[in-house]
PDB file of C-alpha atoms in Angstrom:
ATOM      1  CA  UNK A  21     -11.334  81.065   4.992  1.00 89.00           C
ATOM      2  CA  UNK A  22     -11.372  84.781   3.738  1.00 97.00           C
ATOM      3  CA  UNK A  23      -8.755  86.367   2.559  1.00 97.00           C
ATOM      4  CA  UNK A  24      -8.446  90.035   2.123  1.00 97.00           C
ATOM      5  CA  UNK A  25      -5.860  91.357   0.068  1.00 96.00           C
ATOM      6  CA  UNK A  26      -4.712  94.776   1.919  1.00 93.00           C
ATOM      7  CA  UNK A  27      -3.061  97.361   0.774  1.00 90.00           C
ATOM      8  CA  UNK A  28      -1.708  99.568   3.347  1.00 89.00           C
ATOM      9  CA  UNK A  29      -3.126 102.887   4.247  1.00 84.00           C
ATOM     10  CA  UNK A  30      -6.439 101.856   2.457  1.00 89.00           C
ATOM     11  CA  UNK A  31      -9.941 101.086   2.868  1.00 91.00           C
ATOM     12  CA  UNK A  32      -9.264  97.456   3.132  1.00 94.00           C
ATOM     13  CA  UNK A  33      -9.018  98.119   7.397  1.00 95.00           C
ATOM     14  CA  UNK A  34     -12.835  98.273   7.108  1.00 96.00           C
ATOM     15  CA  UNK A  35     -12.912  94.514   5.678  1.00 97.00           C
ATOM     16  CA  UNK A  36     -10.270  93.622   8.394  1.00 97.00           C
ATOM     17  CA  UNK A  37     -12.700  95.325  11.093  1.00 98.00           C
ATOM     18  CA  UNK A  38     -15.934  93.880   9.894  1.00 98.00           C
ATOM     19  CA  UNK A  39     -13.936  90.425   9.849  1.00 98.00           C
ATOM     20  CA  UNK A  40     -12.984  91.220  13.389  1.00 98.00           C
ATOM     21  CA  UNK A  41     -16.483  92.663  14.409  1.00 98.00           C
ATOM     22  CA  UNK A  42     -18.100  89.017  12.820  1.00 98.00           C
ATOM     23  CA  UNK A  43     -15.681  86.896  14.611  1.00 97.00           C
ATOM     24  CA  UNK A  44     -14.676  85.299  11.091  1.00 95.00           C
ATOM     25  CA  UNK A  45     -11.585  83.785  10.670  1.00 94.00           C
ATOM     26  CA  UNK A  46      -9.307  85.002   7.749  1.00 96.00           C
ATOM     27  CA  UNK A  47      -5.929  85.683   6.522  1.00 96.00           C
ATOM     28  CA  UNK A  48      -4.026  88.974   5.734  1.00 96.00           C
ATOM     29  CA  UNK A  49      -2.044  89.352   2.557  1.00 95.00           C
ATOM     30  CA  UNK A  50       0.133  92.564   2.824  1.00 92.00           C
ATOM     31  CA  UNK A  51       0.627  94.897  -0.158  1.00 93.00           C
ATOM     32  CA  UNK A  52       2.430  98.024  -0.070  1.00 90.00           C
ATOM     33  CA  UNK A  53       1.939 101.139  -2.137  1.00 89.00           C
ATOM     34  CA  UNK A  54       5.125 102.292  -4.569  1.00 86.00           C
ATOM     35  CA  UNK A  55       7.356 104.808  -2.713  1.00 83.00           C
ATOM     36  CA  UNK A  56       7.196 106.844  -5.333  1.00 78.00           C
ATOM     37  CA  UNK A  57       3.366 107.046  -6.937  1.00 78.00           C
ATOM     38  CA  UNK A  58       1.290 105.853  -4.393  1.00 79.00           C
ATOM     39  CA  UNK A  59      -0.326 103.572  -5.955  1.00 83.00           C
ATOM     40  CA  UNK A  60      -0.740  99.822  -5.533  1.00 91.00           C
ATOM     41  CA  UNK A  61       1.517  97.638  -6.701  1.00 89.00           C
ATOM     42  CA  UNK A  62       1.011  95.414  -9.794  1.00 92.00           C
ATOM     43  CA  UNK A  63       0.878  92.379  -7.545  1.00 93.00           C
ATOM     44  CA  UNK A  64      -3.335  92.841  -7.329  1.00 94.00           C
ATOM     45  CA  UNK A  65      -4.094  92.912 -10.520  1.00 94.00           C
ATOM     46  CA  UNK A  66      -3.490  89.212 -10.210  1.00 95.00           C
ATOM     47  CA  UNK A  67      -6.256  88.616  -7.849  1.00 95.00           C
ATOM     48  CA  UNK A  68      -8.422  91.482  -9.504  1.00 96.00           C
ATOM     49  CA  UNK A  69      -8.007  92.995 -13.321  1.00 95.00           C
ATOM     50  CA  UNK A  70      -8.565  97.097 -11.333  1.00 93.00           C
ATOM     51  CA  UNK A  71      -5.628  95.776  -9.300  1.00 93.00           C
ATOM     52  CA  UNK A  72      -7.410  97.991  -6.557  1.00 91.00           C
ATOM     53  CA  UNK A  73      -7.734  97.117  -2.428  1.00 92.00           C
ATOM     54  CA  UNK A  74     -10.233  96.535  -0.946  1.00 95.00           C
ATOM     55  CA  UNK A  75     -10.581  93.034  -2.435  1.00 97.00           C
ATOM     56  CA  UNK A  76     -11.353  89.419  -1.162  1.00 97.00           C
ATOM     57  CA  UNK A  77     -10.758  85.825  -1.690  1.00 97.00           C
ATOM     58  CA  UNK A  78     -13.509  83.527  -0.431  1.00 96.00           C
ATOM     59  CA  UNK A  79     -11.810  80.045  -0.371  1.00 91.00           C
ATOM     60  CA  UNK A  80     -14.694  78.145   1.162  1.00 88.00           C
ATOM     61  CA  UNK A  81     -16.960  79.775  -2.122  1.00 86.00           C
ATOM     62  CA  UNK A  82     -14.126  78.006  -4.450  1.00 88.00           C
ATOM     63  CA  UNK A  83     -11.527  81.046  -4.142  1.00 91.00           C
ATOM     64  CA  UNK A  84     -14.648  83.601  -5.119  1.00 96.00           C
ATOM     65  CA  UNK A  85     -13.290  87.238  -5.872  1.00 97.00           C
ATOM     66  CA  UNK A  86     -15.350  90.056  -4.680  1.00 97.00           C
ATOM     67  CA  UNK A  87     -13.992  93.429  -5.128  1.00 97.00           C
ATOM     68  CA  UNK A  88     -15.370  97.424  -3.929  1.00 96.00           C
ATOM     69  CA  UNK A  89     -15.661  98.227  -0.494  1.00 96.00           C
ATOM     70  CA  UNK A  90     -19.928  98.073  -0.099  1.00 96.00           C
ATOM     71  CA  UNK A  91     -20.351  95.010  -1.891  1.00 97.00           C
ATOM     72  CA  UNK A  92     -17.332  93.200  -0.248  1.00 98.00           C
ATOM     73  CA  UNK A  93     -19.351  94.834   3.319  1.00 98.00           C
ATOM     74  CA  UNK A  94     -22.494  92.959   1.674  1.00 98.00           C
ATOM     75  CA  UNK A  95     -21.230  89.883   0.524  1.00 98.00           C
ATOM     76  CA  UNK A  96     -19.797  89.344   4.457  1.00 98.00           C
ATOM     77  CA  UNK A  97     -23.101  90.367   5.802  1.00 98.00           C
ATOM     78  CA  UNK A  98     -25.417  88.057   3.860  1.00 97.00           C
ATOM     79  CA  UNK A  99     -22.476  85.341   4.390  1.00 97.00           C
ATOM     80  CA  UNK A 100     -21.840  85.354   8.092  1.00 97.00           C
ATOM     81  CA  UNK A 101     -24.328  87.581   9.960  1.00 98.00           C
ATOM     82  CA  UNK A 102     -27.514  86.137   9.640  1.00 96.00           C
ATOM     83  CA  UNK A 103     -28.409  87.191  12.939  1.00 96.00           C
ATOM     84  CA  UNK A 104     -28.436  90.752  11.968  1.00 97.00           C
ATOM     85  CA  UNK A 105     -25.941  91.984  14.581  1.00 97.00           C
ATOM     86  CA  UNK A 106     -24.302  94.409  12.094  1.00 98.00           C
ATOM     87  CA  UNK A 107     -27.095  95.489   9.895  1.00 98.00           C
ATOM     88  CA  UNK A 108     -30.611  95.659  10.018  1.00 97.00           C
ATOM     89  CA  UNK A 109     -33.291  93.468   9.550  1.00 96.00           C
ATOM     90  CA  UNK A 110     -35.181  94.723   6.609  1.00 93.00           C
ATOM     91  CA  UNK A 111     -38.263  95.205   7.900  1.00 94.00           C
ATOM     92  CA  UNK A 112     -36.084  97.313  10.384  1.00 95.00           C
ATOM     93  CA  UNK A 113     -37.167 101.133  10.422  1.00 93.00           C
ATOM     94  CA  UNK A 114     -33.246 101.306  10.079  1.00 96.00           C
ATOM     95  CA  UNK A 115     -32.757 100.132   6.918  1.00 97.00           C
ATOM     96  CA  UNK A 116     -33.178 102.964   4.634  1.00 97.00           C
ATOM     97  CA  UNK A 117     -30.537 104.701   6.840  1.00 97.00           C
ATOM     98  CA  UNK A 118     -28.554 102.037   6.652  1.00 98.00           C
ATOM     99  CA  UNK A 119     -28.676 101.690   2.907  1.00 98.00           C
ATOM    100  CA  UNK A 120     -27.993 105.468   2.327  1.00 98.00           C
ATOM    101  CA  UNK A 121     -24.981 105.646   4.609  1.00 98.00           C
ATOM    102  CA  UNK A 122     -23.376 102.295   3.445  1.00 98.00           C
ATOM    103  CA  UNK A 123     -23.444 104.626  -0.057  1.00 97.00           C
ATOM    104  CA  UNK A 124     -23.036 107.674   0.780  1.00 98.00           C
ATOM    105  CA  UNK A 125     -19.815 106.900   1.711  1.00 97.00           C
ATOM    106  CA  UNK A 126     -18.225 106.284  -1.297  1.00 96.00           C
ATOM    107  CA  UNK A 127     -21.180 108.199  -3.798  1.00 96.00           C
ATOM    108  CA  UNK A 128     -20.806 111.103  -2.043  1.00 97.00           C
ATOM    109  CA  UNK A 129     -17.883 111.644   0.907  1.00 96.00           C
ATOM    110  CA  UNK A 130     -14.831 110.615  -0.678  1.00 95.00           C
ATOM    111  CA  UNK A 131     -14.671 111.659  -4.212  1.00 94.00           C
ATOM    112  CA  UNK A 132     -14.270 115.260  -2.990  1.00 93.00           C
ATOM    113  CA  UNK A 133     -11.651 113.815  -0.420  1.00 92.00           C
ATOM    114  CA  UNK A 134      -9.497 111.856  -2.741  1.00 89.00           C
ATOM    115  CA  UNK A 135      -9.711 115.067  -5.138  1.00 86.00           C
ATOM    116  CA  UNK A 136      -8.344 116.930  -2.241  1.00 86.00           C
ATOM    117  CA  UNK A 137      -5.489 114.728  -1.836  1.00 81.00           C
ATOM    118  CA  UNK A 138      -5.400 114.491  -5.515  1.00 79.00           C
ATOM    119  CA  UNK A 139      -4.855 118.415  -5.851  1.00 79.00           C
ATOM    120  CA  UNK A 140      -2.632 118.702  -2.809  1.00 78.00           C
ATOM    121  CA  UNK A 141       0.011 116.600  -5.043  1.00 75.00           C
ATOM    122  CA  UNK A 142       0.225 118.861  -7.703  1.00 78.00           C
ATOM    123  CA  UNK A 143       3.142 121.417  -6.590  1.00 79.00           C
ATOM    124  CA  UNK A 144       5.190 118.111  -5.458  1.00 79.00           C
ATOM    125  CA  UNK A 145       7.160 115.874  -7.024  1.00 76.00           C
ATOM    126  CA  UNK A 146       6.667 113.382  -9.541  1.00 73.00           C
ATOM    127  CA  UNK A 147       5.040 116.857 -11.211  1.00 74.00           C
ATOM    128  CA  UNK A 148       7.914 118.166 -13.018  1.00 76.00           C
ATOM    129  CA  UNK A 149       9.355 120.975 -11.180  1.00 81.00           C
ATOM    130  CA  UNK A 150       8.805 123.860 -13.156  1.00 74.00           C
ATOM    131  CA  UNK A 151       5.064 123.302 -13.114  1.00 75.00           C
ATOM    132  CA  UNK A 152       4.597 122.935  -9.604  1.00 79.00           C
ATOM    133  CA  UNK A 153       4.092 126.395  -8.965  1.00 82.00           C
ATOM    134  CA  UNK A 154       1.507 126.844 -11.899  1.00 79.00           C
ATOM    135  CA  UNK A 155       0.421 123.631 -10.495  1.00 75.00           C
ATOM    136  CA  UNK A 156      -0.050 125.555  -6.534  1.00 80.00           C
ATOM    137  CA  UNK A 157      -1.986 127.942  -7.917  1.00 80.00           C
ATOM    138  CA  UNK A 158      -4.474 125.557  -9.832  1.00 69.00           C
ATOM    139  CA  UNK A 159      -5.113 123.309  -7.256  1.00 69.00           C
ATOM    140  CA  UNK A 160      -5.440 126.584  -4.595  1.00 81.00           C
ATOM    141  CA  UNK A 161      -8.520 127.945  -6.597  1.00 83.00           C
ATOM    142  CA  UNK A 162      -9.918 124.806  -7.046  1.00 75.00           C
ATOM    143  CA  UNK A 163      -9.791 123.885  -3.314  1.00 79.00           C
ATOM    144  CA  UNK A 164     -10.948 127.097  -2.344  1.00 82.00           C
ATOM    145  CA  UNK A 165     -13.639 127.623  -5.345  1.00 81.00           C
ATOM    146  CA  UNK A 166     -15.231 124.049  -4.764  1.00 84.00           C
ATOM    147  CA  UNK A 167     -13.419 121.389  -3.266  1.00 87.00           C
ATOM    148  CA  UNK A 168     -13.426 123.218   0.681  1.00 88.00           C
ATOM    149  CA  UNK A 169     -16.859 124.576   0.194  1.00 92.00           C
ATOM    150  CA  UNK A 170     -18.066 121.143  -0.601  1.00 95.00           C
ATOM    151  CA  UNK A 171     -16.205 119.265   2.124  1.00 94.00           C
ATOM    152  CA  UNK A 172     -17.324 121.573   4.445  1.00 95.00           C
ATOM    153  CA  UNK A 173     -21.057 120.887   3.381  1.00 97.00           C
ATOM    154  CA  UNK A 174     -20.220 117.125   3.992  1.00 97.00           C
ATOM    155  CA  UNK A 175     -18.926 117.673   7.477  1.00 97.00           C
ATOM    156  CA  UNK A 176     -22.004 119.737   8.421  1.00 97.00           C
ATOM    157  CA  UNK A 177     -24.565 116.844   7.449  1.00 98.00           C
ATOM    158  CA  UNK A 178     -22.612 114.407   8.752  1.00 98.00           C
ATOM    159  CA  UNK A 179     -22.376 116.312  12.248  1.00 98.00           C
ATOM    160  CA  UNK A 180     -26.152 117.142  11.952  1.00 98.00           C
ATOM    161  CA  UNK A 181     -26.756 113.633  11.131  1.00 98.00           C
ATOM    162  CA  UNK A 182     -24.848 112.083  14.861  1.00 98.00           C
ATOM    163  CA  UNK A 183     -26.885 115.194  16.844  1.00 96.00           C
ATOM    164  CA  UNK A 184     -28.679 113.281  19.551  1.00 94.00           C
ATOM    165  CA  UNK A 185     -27.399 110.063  18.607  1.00 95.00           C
ATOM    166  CA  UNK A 186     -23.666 108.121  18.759  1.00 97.00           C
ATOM    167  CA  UNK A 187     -23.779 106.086  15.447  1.00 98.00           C
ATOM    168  CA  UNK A 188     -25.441 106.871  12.054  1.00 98.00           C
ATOM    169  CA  UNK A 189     -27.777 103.999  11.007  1.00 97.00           C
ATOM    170  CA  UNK A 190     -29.908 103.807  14.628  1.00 92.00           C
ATOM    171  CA  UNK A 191     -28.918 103.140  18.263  1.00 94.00           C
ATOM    172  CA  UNK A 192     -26.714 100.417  17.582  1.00 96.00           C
ATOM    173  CA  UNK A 193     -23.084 100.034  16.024  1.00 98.00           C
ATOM    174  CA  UNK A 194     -23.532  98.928  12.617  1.00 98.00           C
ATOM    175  CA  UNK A 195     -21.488  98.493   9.105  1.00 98.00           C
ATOM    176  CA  UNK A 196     -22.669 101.568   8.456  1.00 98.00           C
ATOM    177  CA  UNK A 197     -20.480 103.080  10.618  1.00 98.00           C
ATOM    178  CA  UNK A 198     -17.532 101.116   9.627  1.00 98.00           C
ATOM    179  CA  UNK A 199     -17.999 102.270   6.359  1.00 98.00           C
ATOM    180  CA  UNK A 200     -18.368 105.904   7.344  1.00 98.00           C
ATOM    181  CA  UNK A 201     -15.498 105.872   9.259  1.00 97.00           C
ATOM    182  CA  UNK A 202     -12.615 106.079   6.735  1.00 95.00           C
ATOM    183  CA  UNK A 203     -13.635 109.634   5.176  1.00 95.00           C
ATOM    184  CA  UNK A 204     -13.733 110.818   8.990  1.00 96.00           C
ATOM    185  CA  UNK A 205     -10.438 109.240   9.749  1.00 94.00           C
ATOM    186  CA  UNK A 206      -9.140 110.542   6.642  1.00 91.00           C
ATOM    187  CA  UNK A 207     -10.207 114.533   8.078  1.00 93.00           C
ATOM    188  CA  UNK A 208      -9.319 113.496  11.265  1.00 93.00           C
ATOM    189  CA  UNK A 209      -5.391 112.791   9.949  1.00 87.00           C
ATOM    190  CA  UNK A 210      -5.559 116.391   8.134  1.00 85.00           C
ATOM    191  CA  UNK A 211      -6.615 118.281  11.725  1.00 88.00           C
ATOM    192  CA  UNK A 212     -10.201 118.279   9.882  1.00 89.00           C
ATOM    193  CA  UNK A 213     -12.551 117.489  12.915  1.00 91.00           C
ATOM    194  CA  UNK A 214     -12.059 120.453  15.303  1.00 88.00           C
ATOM    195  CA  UNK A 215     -14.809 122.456  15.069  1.00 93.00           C
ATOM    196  CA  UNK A 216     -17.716 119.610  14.458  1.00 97.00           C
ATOM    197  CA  UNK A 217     -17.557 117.808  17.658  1.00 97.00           C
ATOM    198  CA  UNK A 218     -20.186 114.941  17.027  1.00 97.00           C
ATOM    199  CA  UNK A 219     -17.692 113.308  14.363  1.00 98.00           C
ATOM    200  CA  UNK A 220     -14.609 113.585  16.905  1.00 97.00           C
ATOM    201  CA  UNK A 221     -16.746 111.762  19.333  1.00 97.00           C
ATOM    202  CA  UNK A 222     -17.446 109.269  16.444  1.00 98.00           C
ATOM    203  CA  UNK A 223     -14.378 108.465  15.447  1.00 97.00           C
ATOM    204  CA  UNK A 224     -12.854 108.090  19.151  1.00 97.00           C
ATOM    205  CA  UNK A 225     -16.182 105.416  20.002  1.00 98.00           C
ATOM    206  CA  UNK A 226     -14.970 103.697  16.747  1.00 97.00           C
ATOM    207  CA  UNK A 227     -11.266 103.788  17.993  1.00 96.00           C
ATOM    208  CA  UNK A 228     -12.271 102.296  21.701  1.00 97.00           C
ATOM    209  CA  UNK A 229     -14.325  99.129  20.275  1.00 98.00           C
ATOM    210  CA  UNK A 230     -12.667  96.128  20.401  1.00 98.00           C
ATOM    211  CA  UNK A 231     -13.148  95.036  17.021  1.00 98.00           C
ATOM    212  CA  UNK A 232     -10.913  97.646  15.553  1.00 97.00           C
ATOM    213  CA  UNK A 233      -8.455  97.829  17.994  1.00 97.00           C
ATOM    214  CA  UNK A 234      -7.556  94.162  16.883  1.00 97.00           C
ATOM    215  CA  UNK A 235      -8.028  95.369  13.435  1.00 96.00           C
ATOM    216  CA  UNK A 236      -5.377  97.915  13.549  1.00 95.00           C
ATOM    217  CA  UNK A 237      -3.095  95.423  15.142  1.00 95.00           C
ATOM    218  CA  UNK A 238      -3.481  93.173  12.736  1.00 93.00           C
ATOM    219  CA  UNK A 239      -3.281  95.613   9.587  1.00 91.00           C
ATOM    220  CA  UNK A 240      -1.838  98.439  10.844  1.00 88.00           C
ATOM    221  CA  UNK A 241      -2.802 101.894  11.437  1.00 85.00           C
ATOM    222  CA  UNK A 242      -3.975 104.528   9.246  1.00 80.00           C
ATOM    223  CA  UNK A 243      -1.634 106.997   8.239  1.00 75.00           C
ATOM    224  CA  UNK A 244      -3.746 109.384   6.021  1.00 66.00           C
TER     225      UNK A 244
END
């Protein structure tokens, strides 16, 4: 049995969707972020010192801990699809595209995002009020100066990258995409996705399969 320990509005949905995707069975344990911070709660840093989702229990491994989004994604793979339905085989002309994106997701695509969302914070509250407007005006020239530039760049490969094709290691569906998919449905939640109409179509082909319908039902929707 797997357990993933999921903290709401997180990354963890893409271990509940590659659960659902593999057909494993596995159990949900619910965290929710502090009203006030944001932040999860010190309940996980009982299952992992960073006290960060996404992070799994693997009973059947005698109550293994494997934490971080990719290598959770890898330790599933190598565990329960040896048939290669989600990933490549590696002699596959897909792997090194597969590789890169099941990185570049986190390397590269959401630091600038969660900077973003890190800046956007700093004329609210729990910033002391009389530095939120010093506070506006910091985090305006930095998103202007480098943080929209930047995401902007990331948007453009990414929609160069689907031209021609519907997911972003090959022909088929693959982790890859499930791992791609929470920057884009982060975007998508800030009105992000207009103008680059490759990674709408992405996400709404993630939203119609199956696998993540039951996901969502199971761990709720994003609400980023």
């Amino acid at each position: 049995m797997i357990v993933v320990h999921h903290l709401e509005n997180s990354r963890s949905l893409r271990i509940v969707w590659l659960l659902e995707e593999l057909g494993v069975d596995y159990e949900i344990r619910q965290y929710a972020r502090d009203p006030k911070t944001m932040l999860a709660p010190a309940a996980l840093k009982q299952v992992h010192p960073l006290g960060k989702s996404p992070v799994i229990t693997d009973e059947d491994a005698g109550s293994r801990v494997v934490a971080e989004s990719g290598a959770i994604i890898d330790y599933l793979l190598r565990r329960f699809d040896t048939e290669h339905r989600l990933w490549p085989e590696p002699s596959s002309a897909d792997t090194t595209d597969f590789v890169f994106w099941m990185h570049h997701a986190e390397a590269s695509a959401m630091p600038p995002l969660v900077m973003n969302l890190v800046f956007s914070r700093l004329g609210k509250p729990p910033v002391p009020a009389l530095m939120r407007p010093l506070g506006r005006l910091f985090a305006e020239g930095v998103r202007k100066q480098y943080l929209g530039p930047e995401i902007r760049r990331l948007m453009d490969f990414w929609e160069h990258s689907l031209e021609g094709r519907e997911w972003f290691a090959g022909e088929h569906f693959s982790a890859a995409d499930i791992q791609m998919s929470f920057p884009l449905l982060a975007l998508e939640g800030r009105g992000q996705l207009g103008d680059h109409p490759q990674l709408g179509a992405f996400v709404e082909r993630c939203r119609q399969r199956p696998g993540y319908v039951r996901a969502v039902e199971r761990g709720g929707e994003l609400s980023l």
